[in-house]
GROMACS .gro file of C-alpha atoms in nm:
model
  503
    1MET     CA    1   3.101  -4.639  -3.223
    2GLY     CA    2   3.440  -4.638  -3.120
    3GLU     CA    3   3.489  -5.005  -3.123
    4LYS     CA    4   3.806  -5.160  -3.285
    5VAL     CA    5   3.636  -5.377  -3.558
    6VAL     CA    6   3.846  -5.681  -3.707
    7ALA     CA    7   3.886  -5.701  -4.079
    8ALA     CA    8   3.778  -6.083  -4.069
    9GLY     CA    9   3.417  -6.191  -4.164
   10PHE     CA   10   3.151  -6.312  -3.930
   11ASP     CA   11   3.017  -6.663  -3.940
   12LEU     CA   12   2.695  -6.823  -3.797
   13SER     CA   13   2.862  -6.902  -3.461
   14ASP     CA   14   2.974  -6.535  -3.438
   15ARG     CA   15   2.594  -6.440  -3.477
   16GLN     CA   16   2.451  -6.694  -3.243
   17ARG     CA   17   2.687  -6.600  -2.970
   18HIS     CA   18   2.624  -6.226  -3.007
   19ARG     CA   19   2.276  -6.275  -2.989
   20GLY     CA   20   2.321  -6.443  -2.662
   21LYS     CA   21   2.545  -6.168  -2.556
   22LEU     CA   22   2.280  -5.933  -2.613
   23ARG     CA   23   2.036  -6.091  -2.427
   24GLN     CA   24   2.282  -6.108  -2.137
   25CYS     CA   25   2.338  -5.743  -2.166
   26LEU     CA   26   1.985  -5.655  -2.166
   27GLU     CA   27   1.949  -5.863  -1.849
   28GLY     CA   28   2.235  -5.685  -1.691
   29LEU     CA   29   2.080  -5.339  -1.778
   30SER     CA   30   1.752  -5.435  -1.619
   31ARG     CA   31   1.943  -5.545  -1.315
   32LEU     CA   32   2.141  -5.233  -1.290
   33LEU     CA   33   1.808  -5.023  -1.337
   34GLU     CA   34   1.635  -5.209  -1.061
   35ASP     CA   35   1.947  -5.188  -0.820
   36LYS     CA   36   1.934  -4.811  -0.875
   37CYS     CA   37   2.314  -4.838  -0.983
   38PHE     CA   38   2.344  -4.538  -1.180
   39ASP     CA   39   2.530  -4.219  -1.132
   40ARG     CA   40   2.377  -3.925  -0.943
   41PRO     CA   41   2.277  -3.631  -1.132
   42LYS     CA   42   2.557  -3.374  -1.246
   43ASN     CA   43   2.388  -3.190  -1.517
   44LEU     CA   44   2.634  -3.274  -1.744
   45MET     CA   45   2.607  -3.171  -2.135
   46GLY     CA   46   2.842  -3.309  -2.418
   47LEU     CA   47   2.864  -3.157  -2.790
   48GLU     CA   48   3.006  -3.350  -3.103
   49ILE     CA   49   2.992  -3.186  -3.448
   50GLU     CA   50   3.048  -3.329  -3.780
   51LEU     CA   51   3.230  -3.133  -4.034
   52ASN     CA   52   3.346  -3.117  -4.395
   53LEU     CA   53   3.632  -3.035  -4.587
   54ALA     CA   54   3.622  -2.832  -4.887
   55GLY     CA   55   3.874  -2.625  -5.102
   56ALA     CA   56   3.877  -2.275  -5.186
   57ASP     CA   57   3.649  -2.344  -5.490
   58GLY     CA   58   3.408  -2.491  -5.255
   59ALA     CA   59   3.423  -2.862  -5.384
   60PRO     CA   60   3.480  -3.148  -5.131
   61ARG     CA   61   3.844  -3.269  -5.053
   62MET     CA   62   3.898  -3.616  -4.975
   63MET     CA   63   4.168  -3.589  -4.728
   64ASN     CA   64   4.067  -3.609  -4.374
   65ALA     CA   65   4.365  -3.841  -4.285
   66GLU     CA   66   4.622  -3.567  -4.385
   67VAL     CA   67   4.393  -3.310  -4.234
   68LEU     CA   68   4.395  -3.497  -3.896
   69GLU     CA   69   4.768  -3.579  -3.911
   70ARG     CA   70   4.832  -3.169  -3.901
   71ILE     CA   71   4.588  -3.126  -3.648
   72ALA     CA   72   4.723  -3.366  -3.412
   73SER     CA   73   4.447  -3.316  -3.155
   74ARG     CA   74   4.249  -3.602  -2.977
   75ASP     CA   75   3.945  -3.348  -2.987
   76PHE     CA   76   3.949  -3.433  -3.377
   77GLN     CA   77   3.840  -3.755  -3.509
   78THR     CA   78   3.773  -3.929  -3.858
   79GLU     CA   79   3.409  -3.966  -3.974
   80LEU     CA   80   3.279  -4.195  -4.251
   81GLY     CA   81   3.361  -3.994  -4.559
   82GLN     CA   82   3.726  -3.883  -4.645
   83PHE     CA   83   3.594  -3.541  -4.653
   84ASN     CA   84   3.465  -3.563  -4.313
   85LEU     CA   85   3.576  -3.491  -3.955
   86GLU     CA   86   3.432  -3.484  -3.602
   87VAL     CA   87   3.510  -3.257  -3.339
   88ASN     CA   88   3.440  -3.340  -2.949
   89ILE     CA   89   3.404  -3.122  -2.675
   90VAL     CA   90   3.459  -3.266  -2.338
   91PRO     CA   91   3.122  -3.258  -2.108
   92HIS     CA   92   3.060  -2.939  -1.941
   93ARG     CA   93   2.799  -2.864  -1.637
   94LEU     CA   94   2.481  -2.702  -1.748
   95ARG     CA   95   2.519  -2.370  -1.533
   96GLY     CA   96   2.670  -2.029  -1.552
   97ARG     CA   97   2.867  -1.906  -1.857
   98VAL     CA   98   2.843  -2.263  -1.999
   99LEU     CA   99   2.746  -2.134  -2.330
  100ASP     CA  100   3.003  -1.868  -2.372
  101ARG     CA  101   3.279  -2.091  -2.258
  102LEU     CA  102   3.179  -2.366  -2.513
  103ALA     CA  103   3.148  -2.129  -2.773
  104GLU     CA  104   3.503  -2.005  -2.700
  105GLU     CA  105   3.640  -2.355  -2.686
  106LEU     CA  106   3.481  -2.453  -3.014
  107GLY     CA  107   3.558  -2.143  -3.210
  108THR     CA  108   3.936  -2.175  -3.100
  109GLY     CA  109   3.949  -2.533  -3.169
  110LEU     CA  110   3.787  -2.472  -3.517
  111ALA     CA  111   3.987  -2.185  -3.605
  112TYR     CA  112   4.312  -2.375  -3.542
  113ALA     CA  113   4.194  -2.679  -3.726
  114ASP     CA  114   4.082  -2.459  -4.018
  115ARG     CA  115   4.424  -2.308  -4.034
  116ARG     CA  116   4.598  -2.636  -4.045
  117ALA     CA  117   4.359  -2.772  -4.314
  118GLN     CA  118   4.418  -2.466  -4.536
  119GLU     CA  119   4.790  -2.521  -4.515
  120ILE     CA  120   4.720  -2.830  -4.734
  121GLY     CA  121   4.434  -2.690  -4.961
  122ALA     CA  122   4.134  -2.776  -4.769
  123GLY     CA  123   3.908  -2.564  -4.477
  124ILE     CA  124   3.670  -2.655  -4.240
  125VAL     CA  125   3.300  -2.622  -4.303
  126MET     CA  126   3.005  -2.654  -4.061
  127ILE     CA  127   2.699  -2.711  -4.283
  128GLY     CA  128   2.443  -3.013  -4.291
  129ILE     CA  129   2.536  -3.107  -4.655
  130LEU     CA  130   2.796  -2.959  -4.867
  131PRO     CA  131   2.625  -2.830  -5.176
  132THR     CA  132   2.864  -2.908  -5.410
  133LEU     CA  133   2.884  -3.261  -5.316
  134ALA     CA  134   2.827  -3.474  -5.670
  135ALA     CA  135   2.716  -3.838  -5.672
  136GLN     CA  136   3.083  -3.966  -5.786
  137ASP     CA  137   3.206  -3.819  -5.474
  138LEU     CA  138   3.002  -4.064  -5.236
  139VAL     CA  139   3.163  -4.398  -5.364
  140PRO     CA  140   3.323  -4.674  -5.167
  141GLY     CA  141   3.665  -4.558  -5.261
  142ASN     CA  142   3.618  -4.244  -5.059
  143LEU     CA  143   3.490  -4.390  -4.728
  144SER     CA  144   3.762  -4.340  -4.447
  145ASP     CA  145   4.016  -4.605  -4.441
  146VAL     CA  146   3.913  -4.747  -4.094
  147ASP     CA  147   3.817  -5.099  -4.036
  148ARG     CA  148   3.488  -5.053  -3.853
  149TYR     CA  149   3.375  -4.825  -4.145
  150MET     CA  150   3.438  -5.079  -4.405
  151ARG     CA  151   3.298  -5.382  -4.212
  152LEU     CA  152   2.979  -5.163  -4.143
  153ASN     CA  153   2.930  -5.080  -4.516
  154ASP     CA  154   2.998  -5.461  -4.607
  155GLU     CA  155   2.748  -5.578  -4.379
  156MET     CA  156   2.469  -5.332  -4.459
  157VAL     CA  157   2.498  -5.387  -4.835
  158ALA     CA  158   2.497  -5.783  -4.780
  159ALA     CA  159   2.179  -5.717  -4.535
  160ARG     CA  160   2.002  -5.513  -4.827
  161GLY     CA  161   2.119  -5.748  -5.109
  162GLU     CA  162   2.095  -5.485  -5.367
  163ASN     CA  163   2.177  -5.109  -5.428
  164PHE     CA  164   2.035  -4.847  -5.187
  165THR     CA  165   1.783  -4.623  -5.377
  166ILE     CA  166   1.766  -4.229  -5.299
  167ASP     CA  167   1.447  -4.071  -5.392
  168ILE     CA  168   1.385  -3.753  -5.230
  169ASP     CA  169   1.102  -3.523  -5.369
  170GLY     CA  170   1.128  -3.181  -5.285
  171VAL     CA  171   1.146  -2.839  -5.447
  172GLU     CA  172   1.316  -3.074  -5.713
  173ARG     CA  173   1.324  -3.430  -5.745
  174LEU     CA  174   1.657  -3.635  -5.681
  175THR     CA  175   1.629  -4.024  -5.792
  176CYS     CA  176   1.957  -4.234  -5.779
  177THR     CA  177   2.095  -4.529  -5.641
  178SER     CA  178   2.438  -4.611  -5.466
  179ARG     CA  179   2.613  -4.971  -5.406
  180SER     CA  180   2.735  -4.849  -5.076
  181ILE     CA  181   2.629  -4.637  -4.757
  182ALA     CA  182   2.871  -4.374  -4.885
  183PRO     CA  183   2.579  -4.133  -4.912
  184GLU     CA  184   2.518  -4.140  -4.557
  185SER     CA  185   2.875  -3.934  -4.530
  186ALA     CA  186   2.687  -3.642  -4.689
  187CYS     CA  187   2.487  -3.582  -4.368
  188THR     CA  188   2.683  -3.398  -4.081
  189SER     CA  189   2.509  -3.298  -3.785
  190VAL     CA  190   2.531  -3.157  -3.421
  191GLN     CA  191   2.515  -3.422  -3.160
  192LEU     CA  192   2.384  -3.278  -2.806
  193HIS     CA  193   2.447  -3.525  -2.511
  194LEU     CA  194   2.251  -3.484  -2.184
  195GLN     CA  195   2.337  -3.701  -1.870
  196VAL     CA  196   2.024  -3.797  -1.703
  197THR     CA  197   1.922  -4.009  -1.414
  198PRO     CA  198   1.711  -4.332  -1.507
  199GLY     CA  199   1.392  -4.197  -1.336
  200ARG     CA  200   1.394  -3.864  -1.561
  201PHE     CA  201   1.524  -4.051  -1.882
  202ALA     CA  202   1.186  -4.121  -2.024
  203ALA     CA  203   1.063  -3.773  -1.966
  204VAL     CA  204   1.372  -3.627  -2.121
  205TRP     CA  205   1.345  -3.847  -2.408
  206ASN     CA  206   0.976  -3.763  -2.471
  207ALA     CA  207   1.061  -3.427  -2.471
  208ALA     CA  208   1.322  -3.432  -2.691
  209GLN     CA  209   1.106  -3.634  -2.956
  210ALA     CA  210   0.811  -3.372  -2.918
  211ILE     CA  211   1.033  -3.063  -3.004
  212ALA     CA  212   1.265  -3.225  -3.268
  213ALA     CA  213   1.033  -3.053  -3.530
  214ALA     CA  214   1.096  -2.710  -3.373
  215GLN     CA  215   1.473  -2.780  -3.384
  216ILE     CA  216   1.461  -2.830  -3.756
  217VAL     CA  217   1.218  -2.531  -3.807
  218VAL     CA  218   1.492  -2.292  -3.637
  219GLY     CA  219   1.818  -2.482  -3.737
  220ALA     CA  220   1.754  -2.640  -4.091
  221ASN     CA  221   2.072  -2.609  -4.307
  222SER     CA  222   2.078  -2.881  -4.577
  223PRO     CA  223   1.866  -2.775  -4.891
  224PHE     CA  224   2.088  -2.903  -5.142
  225LEU     CA  225   2.207  -3.273  -5.256
  226PHE     CA  226   2.388  -3.367  -5.585
  227GLY     CA  227   2.292  -3.020  -5.765
  228ARG     CA  228   1.920  -3.052  -5.652
  229GLU     CA  229   1.710  -2.837  -5.429
  230LEU     CA  230   1.507  -3.096  -5.216
  231TRP     CA  231   1.388  -3.042  -4.853
  232ARG     CA  232   1.488  -2.744  -4.650
  233GLU     CA  233   1.661  -3.017  -4.434
  234SER     CA  234   1.725  -3.296  -4.640
  235ARG     CA  235   1.984  -3.490  -4.407
  236PRO     CA  236   1.661  -3.727  -4.233
  237PRO     CA  237   1.544  -3.870  -4.574
  238LEU     CA  238   1.884  -3.904  -4.697
  239PHE     CA  239   2.012  -4.070  -4.386
  240VAL     CA  240   1.705  -4.274  -4.368
  241GLN     CA  241   1.760  -4.410  -4.731
  242SER     CA  242   2.138  -4.457  -4.722
  243THR     CA  243   2.131  -4.682  -4.443
  244ASP     CA  244   1.807  -4.876  -4.493
  245THR     CA  245   1.898  -5.240  -4.501
  246ARG     CA  246   1.545  -5.334  -4.608
  247PRO     CA  247   1.491  -5.478  -4.939
  248PRO     CA  248   1.157  -5.365  -5.087
  249GLU     CA  249   1.002  -5.685  -4.963
  250LEU     CA  250   1.094  -5.631  -4.588
  251LYS     CA  251   0.979  -5.269  -4.650
  252ALA     CA  252   0.624  -5.377  -4.783
  253GLN     CA  253   0.592  -5.607  -4.460
  254GLY     CA  254   0.635  -5.282  -4.260
  255VAL     CA  255   0.958  -5.376  -4.120
  256ARG     CA  256   1.112  -5.057  -3.966
  257PRO     CA  257   1.405  -4.869  -4.095
  258ARG     CA  258   1.730  -4.850  -3.890
  259THR     CA  259   1.700  -4.482  -3.908
  260TRP     CA  260   1.391  -4.420  -3.706
  261PHE     CA  261   1.188  -4.166  -3.548
  262GLY     CA  262   1.033  -4.423  -3.322
  263GLU     CA  263   0.647  -4.503  -3.286
  264ARG     CA  264   0.541  -4.451  -2.915
  265TRP     CA  265   0.640  -4.237  -2.624
  266ILE     CA  266   0.850  -4.442  -2.351
  267THR     CA  267   0.793  -4.505  -1.986
  268ASP     CA  268   1.145  -4.631  -1.903
  269ALA     CA  269   1.484  -4.605  -2.042
  270PHE     CA  270   1.481  -4.988  -2.079
  271ASP     CA  271   1.194  -4.956  -2.352
  272LEU     CA  272   1.463  -4.803  -2.628
  273PHE     CA  273   1.747  -5.078  -2.551
  274GLU     CA  274   1.518  -5.361  -2.565
  275GLU     CA  275   1.358  -5.240  -2.892
  276ASN     CA  276   1.676  -5.191  -3.049
  277VAL     CA  277   1.761  -5.560  -2.994
  278ARG     CA  278   1.404  -5.684  -3.077
  279TYR     CA  279   1.349  -5.519  -3.386
  280PHE     CA  280   1.705  -5.480  -3.562
  281PRO     CA  281   1.953  -5.761  -3.647
  282PRO     CA  282   2.314  -5.704  -3.536
  283LEU     CA  283   2.536  -5.556  -3.823
  284LEU     CA  284   2.874  -5.601  -3.635
  285PRO     CA  285   2.833  -5.930  -3.405
  286ILE     CA  286   3.156  -5.886  -3.206
  287CYS     CA  287   3.164  -6.040  -2.887
  288GLY     CA  288   3.386  -5.947  -2.600
  289ASP     CA  289   3.494  -6.202  -2.324
  290GLN     CA  290   3.298  -6.011  -2.036
  291ASP     CA  291   3.000  -6.197  -1.858
  292PRO     CA  292   2.772  -5.893  -1.750
  293MET     CA  293   2.591  -6.118  -1.494
  294ARG     CA  294   2.918  -6.261  -1.343
  295VAL     CA  295   3.053  -5.901  -1.319
  296LEU     CA  296   2.737  -5.776  -1.147
  297ASP     CA  297   2.754  -6.075  -0.903
  298ALA     CA  298   3.110  -5.974  -0.804
  299GLY     CA  299   3.005  -5.629  -0.732
  300GLY     CA  300   3.121  -5.464  -1.052
  301VAL     CA  301   2.989  -5.261  -1.337
  302PRO     CA  302   2.949  -5.417  -1.648
  303SER     CA  303   3.052  -5.244  -2.011
  304LEU     CA  304   2.766  -5.403  -2.198
  305GLN     CA  305   2.990  -5.367  -2.495
  306GLU     CA  306   2.793  -5.578  -2.721
  307LEU     CA  307   2.464  -5.384  -2.643
  308VAL     CA  308   2.662  -5.051  -2.680
  309LEU     CA  309   2.815  -5.145  -3.012
  310HIS     CA  310   2.454  -5.277  -3.138
  311ASN     CA  311   2.291  -4.955  -2.999
  312GLY     CA  312   2.545  -4.747  -3.233
  313THR     CA  313   2.401  -4.911  -3.553
  314VAL     CA  314   2.036  -4.793  -3.476
  315TYR     CA  315   2.006  -4.430  -3.571
  316ARG     CA  316   1.735  -4.295  -3.354
  317TRP     CA  317   1.700  -3.913  -3.377
  318ASN     CA  318   1.718  -3.923  -3.004
  319ARG     CA  319   1.923  -4.204  -2.908
  320PRO     CA  320   1.967  -4.365  -2.575
  321VAL     CA  321   2.345  -4.410  -2.468
  322TYR     CA  322   2.475  -4.643  -2.160
  323ASP     CA  323   2.816  -4.548  -2.068
  324VAL     CA  324   3.072  -4.609  -1.772
  325ALA     CA  325   3.291  -4.311  -1.634
  326ASP     CA  326   3.510  -4.370  -1.344
  327GLY     CA  327   3.373  -4.713  -1.266
  328VAL     CA  328   3.011  -4.556  -1.262
  329PRO     CA  329   2.735  -4.641  -1.512
  330HIS     CA  330   2.517  -4.355  -1.645
  331LEU     CA  331   2.239  -4.262  -1.896
  332ARG     CA  332   2.258  -4.020  -2.171
  333VAL     CA  333   2.008  -3.886  -2.445
  334GLU     CA  334   2.176  -3.810  -2.763
  335ASN     CA  335   1.990  -3.560  -2.948
  336ARG     CA  336   2.111  -3.636  -3.325
  337VAL     CA  337   1.832  -3.399  -3.485
  338LEU     CA  338   2.053  -3.069  -3.577
  339PRO     CA  339   2.255  -3.016  -3.883
  340ALA     CA  340   2.599  -2.865  -3.837
  341GLY     CA  341   2.669  -2.495  -3.854
  342PRO     CA  342   2.624  -2.246  -4.004
  343THR     CA  343   2.837  -2.061  -3.741
  344VAL     CA  344   2.967  -2.159  -3.358
  345THR     CA  345   2.728  -1.871  -3.244
  346ASP     CA  346   2.437  -2.042  -3.430
  347VAL     CA  347   2.520  -2.361  -3.303
  348MET     CA  348   2.545  -2.236  -2.945
  349ALA     CA  349   2.200  -2.076  -3.027
  350ASN     CA  350   2.041  -2.414  -3.134
  351THR     CA  351   2.227  -2.561  -2.810
  352ALA     CA  352   2.076  -2.327  -2.574
  353PHE     CA  353   1.699  -2.373  -2.734
  354TYR     CA  354   1.741  -2.741  -2.698
  355TYR     CA  355   1.866  -2.763  -2.344
  356GLY     CA  356   1.647  -2.514  -2.222
  357LEU     CA  357   1.318  -2.649  -2.408
  358VAL     CA  358   1.379  -2.993  -2.298
  359ARG     CA  359   1.438  -2.919  -1.939
  360ALA     CA  360   1.109  -2.721  -1.910
  361LEU     CA  361   0.896  -2.940  -2.108
  362ALA     CA  362   1.038  -3.274  -1.917
  363GLU     CA  363   0.925  -3.092  -1.577
  364GLU     CA  364   0.563  -2.985  -1.676
  365THR     CA  365   0.321  -3.147  -1.463
  366ARG     CA  366   0.083  -3.220  -1.777
  367PRO     CA  367   0.371  -3.312  -1.993
  368VAL     CA  368   0.303  -3.224  -2.392
  369TRP     CA  369   0.336  -3.586  -2.479
  370ALA     CA  370   0.005  -3.661  -2.287
  371ARG     CA  371  -0.173  -3.426  -2.510
  372LEU     CA  372   0.040  -3.489  -2.845
  373PRO     CA  373   0.009  -3.813  -3.041
  374PHE     CA  374   0.336  -3.973  -3.134
  375ALA     CA  375   0.214  -3.988  -3.502
  376VAL     CA  376   0.157  -3.617  -3.502
  377ALA     CA  377   0.518  -3.564  -3.343
  378ALA     CA  378   0.649  -3.778  -3.634
  379ASP     CA  379   0.445  -3.581  -3.888
  380ASN     CA  380   0.547  -3.243  -3.770
  381PHE     CA  381   0.929  -3.372  -3.797
  382GLU     CA  382   0.863  -3.448  -4.139
  383ALA     CA  383   0.686  -3.125  -4.220
  384ALA     CA  384   0.974  -2.927  -4.050
  385CYS     CA  385   1.238  -3.122  -4.257
  386ARG     CA  386   1.025  -3.049  -4.576
  387HIS     CA  387   0.947  -2.658  -4.528
  388GLY     CA  388   1.216  -2.538  -4.245
  389ILE     CA  389   1.140  -2.221  -4.113
  390ASP     CA  390   0.819  -2.183  -4.323
  391ALA     CA  391   0.649  -2.524  -4.196
  392ALA     CA  392   0.343  -2.527  -4.013
  393LEU     CA  393   0.312  -2.763  -3.699
  394ARG     CA  394   0.012  -2.909  -3.504
  395TRP     CA  395   0.040  -2.851  -3.131
  396PRO     CA  396  -0.145  -2.877  -2.824
  397ARG     CA  397  -0.386  -2.584  -2.750
  398ARG     CA  398  -0.319  -2.371  -2.444
  399GLY     CA  399  -0.551  -2.259  -2.179
  400ARG     CA  400  -0.847  -2.383  -2.005
  401GLY     CA  401  -1.083  -2.327  -2.275
  402ALA     CA  402  -0.853  -2.520  -2.539
  403GLY     CA  403  -1.079  -2.820  -2.541
  404GLY     CA  404  -0.851  -3.089  -2.354
  405THR     CA  405  -0.617  -3.274  -2.591
  406GLY     CA  406  -0.740  -3.067  -2.899
  407LEU     CA  407  -0.469  -2.978  -3.154
  408VAL     CA  408  -0.430  -2.656  -3.381
  409GLN     CA  409  -0.214  -2.602  -3.647
  410VAL     CA  410   0.005  -2.307  -3.638
  411PRO     CA  411   0.309  -2.148  -3.827
  412ALA     CA  412   0.599  -2.278  -3.661
  413VAL     CA  413   0.768  -1.950  -3.597
  414GLN     CA  414   0.467  -1.808  -3.431
  415LEU     CA  415   0.489  -2.137  -3.202
  416VAL     CA  416   0.855  -2.106  -3.141
  417ARG     CA  417   0.811  -1.732  -3.057
  418GLU     CA  418   0.480  -1.739  -2.850
  419GLU     CA  419   0.529  -2.055  -2.644
  420LEU     CA  420   0.856  -2.242  -2.701
  421LEU     CA  421   1.118  -1.970  -2.665
  422PRO     CA  422   0.985  -1.859  -2.316
  423LEU     CA  423   0.980  -2.221  -2.224
  424ALA     CA  424   1.334  -2.243  -2.321
  425ALA     CA  425   1.423  -1.936  -2.110
  426ALA     CA  426   1.255  -2.085  -1.798
  427GLY     CA  427   1.430  -2.388  -1.861
  428LEU     CA  428   1.795  -2.232  -1.916
  429ASP     CA  429   1.696  -2.055  -1.583
  430ALA     CA  430   1.642  -2.365  -1.414
  431TRP     CA  431   1.954  -2.515  -1.508
  432GLY     CA  432   2.119  -2.174  -1.367
  433VAL     CA  433   2.234  -2.064  -1.691
  434GLU     CA  434   2.370  -1.682  -1.688
  435PRO     CA  435   2.085  -1.448  -1.800
  436ALA     CA  436   2.294  -1.288  -2.034
  437ASP     CA  437   2.390  -1.606  -2.188
  438ARG     CA  438   2.040  -1.700  -2.210
  439ASP     CA  439   1.898  -1.396  -2.366
  440ARG     CA  440   2.189  -1.365  -2.625
  441TYR     CA  441   2.165  -1.710  -2.752
  442LEU     CA  442   1.747  -1.751  -2.741
  443GLY     CA  443   1.781  -1.382  -2.908
  444ILE     CA  444   1.924  -1.542  -3.198
  445ILE     CA  445   1.645  -1.793  -3.233
  446GLU     CA  446   1.394  -1.507  -3.176
  447GLU     CA  447   1.559  -1.300  -3.487
  448ARG     CA  448   1.568  -1.600  -3.710
  449CYS     CA  449   1.201  -1.646  -3.646
  450ARG     CA  450   1.120  -1.288  -3.695
  451ARG     CA  451   1.314  -1.250  -4.007
  452ARG     CA  452   1.248  -1.619  -4.134
  453ILE     CA  453   1.607  -1.682  -4.210
  454ASN     CA  454   1.805  -1.981  -4.131
  455GLY     CA  455   2.087  -2.166  -4.303
  456ALA     CA  456   1.868  -2.334  -4.542
  457SER     CA  457   1.651  -2.033  -4.643
  458TRP     CA  458   1.987  -1.811  -4.680
  459GLN     CA  459   2.150  -2.076  -4.897
  460ALA     CA  460   1.840  -2.120  -5.115
  461ALA     CA  461   1.786  -1.736  -5.170
  462THR     CA  462   2.178  -1.700  -5.249
  463TYR     CA  463   2.127  -1.991  -5.486
  464HIS     CA  464   1.850  -1.844  -5.672
  465GLU     CA  465   2.020  -1.500  -5.685
  466ALA     CA  466   2.312  -1.657  -5.837
  467LEU     CA  467   2.083  -1.841  -6.088
  468THR     CA  468   1.919  -1.506  -6.165
  469ALA     CA  469   2.264  -1.325  -6.239
  470GLY     CA  470   2.314  -1.588  -6.508
  471LEU     CA  471   2.529  -1.861  -6.332
  472GLU     CA  472   2.459  -2.222  -6.431
  473ARG     CA  473   2.333  -2.470  -6.160
  474ASP     CA  474   2.667  -2.610  -6.074
  475ALA     CA  475   2.838  -2.278  -6.081
  476ALA     CA  476   2.548  -2.122  -5.869
  477LEU     CA  477   2.595  -2.406  -5.598
  478ALA     CA  478   2.980  -2.330  -5.577
  479ALA     CA  479   2.942  -1.968  -5.552
  480THR     CA  480   2.686  -2.026  -5.277
  481THR     CA  481   2.911  -2.257  -5.087
  482ARG     CA  482   3.224  -2.018  -5.110
  483ARG     CA  483   3.011  -1.736  -4.994
  484TYR     CA  484   2.882  -1.931  -4.709
  485CYS     CA  485   3.223  -2.027  -4.607
  486GLU     CA  486   3.324  -1.685  -4.621
  487LEU     CA  487   3.048  -1.546  -4.404
  488ALA     CA  488   3.084  -1.859  -4.165
  489ARG     CA  489   3.424  -1.729  -4.090
  490THR     CA  490   3.332  -1.412  -3.992
  491GLY     CA  491   3.125  -1.566  -3.664
  492GLU     CA  492   2.827  -1.367  -3.744
  493PRO     CA  493   2.501  -1.543  -3.719
  494VAL     CA  494   2.341  -1.663  -4.015
  495HIS     CA  495   2.022  -1.432  -3.992
  496THR     CA  496   2.258  -1.135  -4.033
  497TRP     CA  497   2.420  -1.245  -4.375
  498PRO     CA  498   2.350  -1.046  -4.680
  499VAL     CA  499   2.186  -1.259  -4.940
  500GLY     CA  500   2.397  -1.309  -5.248
  501THR     CA  501   2.706  -1.451  -5.362
  502GLY     CA  502   2.899  -1.114  -5.334
  503TYR     CA  503   3.077  -1.166  -5.659
   0.00000   0.00000   0.00000
């Protein structure tokens, strides 16, 4: 969100003015789209990773302010919880040896940050949900001391009017309540940005939605929360519930949650921004002085700051982004599906799979979303989150004799290996990515599917081995986390890790 949020509260006039400014922003965005004011294609990608801080015992460390002071780099920023950081990589062009260059930059930066953090008893952990987190860690007092997080928490709690309820029924069941949005901070992700022209935006967003389930199948890394084994990727249900500003009455009426897969394929970028304004009340009604229409009339480019801020409080798994760089507006698709980790190599494999696959599917003459009902894509996403690498997905049949729009249910690893990986390879070729990079990183996805191992399955197998060896639940989770951190620092991809705590 990046905005400086004042500590003072909001009154009725603030909210009324903000609604008016949102309408002006939508009008300004519509005009920009009609006048074709957006940046030419540059094939730019961006990468953000949310991180955890943990000590040598595997337990979380609430000290991001101290760690950031030691790192002293603008690439690292605070995040919602005091045990969270975020690293941002500058945009790169999708071509040549970009994947290896990103891996080197990210590996160097994270290794440096990890060394500095360990000087004061913490370490950097890339993982979807830290297995050692306890309910008492995720309380208001452990939110980062930043105005925007405090204000966002206050507004979401006020909108809900009661405690947040977490109820996830997986391998085991977890039920608890929270009086703040602090449980959201347990969810640490990789965010992949792709700058696109308005004309290509809908196809790229639809493709990203269609493959969200496949991303989770190969990349799941969040099987535990508060000492319970839940879904293989527990971030999505936790994020939905920990940001759910709807009291039960509004849920019963079918009001949409702020963390949202969506409900339809789109035909235009404007659709998503307009839906965000139409469906979701503003949480932070902060108004700037800029009049978007006056700026446009004067030949300028408006920041649309109210729309940008509001858009940042609606948590789509594929979020539309409007931004201005060097005085020129552009649009991005922000993919928020993947959990962090386990290693830089794994992150780059997930990155290659996404960018290659989304390019190939967005350019198909008969796109997959013309044959895949949106509700099925949403069901696939849930199935992937529940079962990870062992999920089965419904997908359009291939070939002339496939019966039109008929769907088949297929093991997800089979779908990835036989259909999606060749498409991802073709997409990376279309970007101009070096074949050696393409083969290396997509080969990691192939091996995960062949061995049926990803971060979540490794964590679960190691945890159960620790239980079998006689450790109690909390000790087994701590041992699993310590071993995860040890192996992650080797940089070797997770499908090569030996199962077991090694102790």
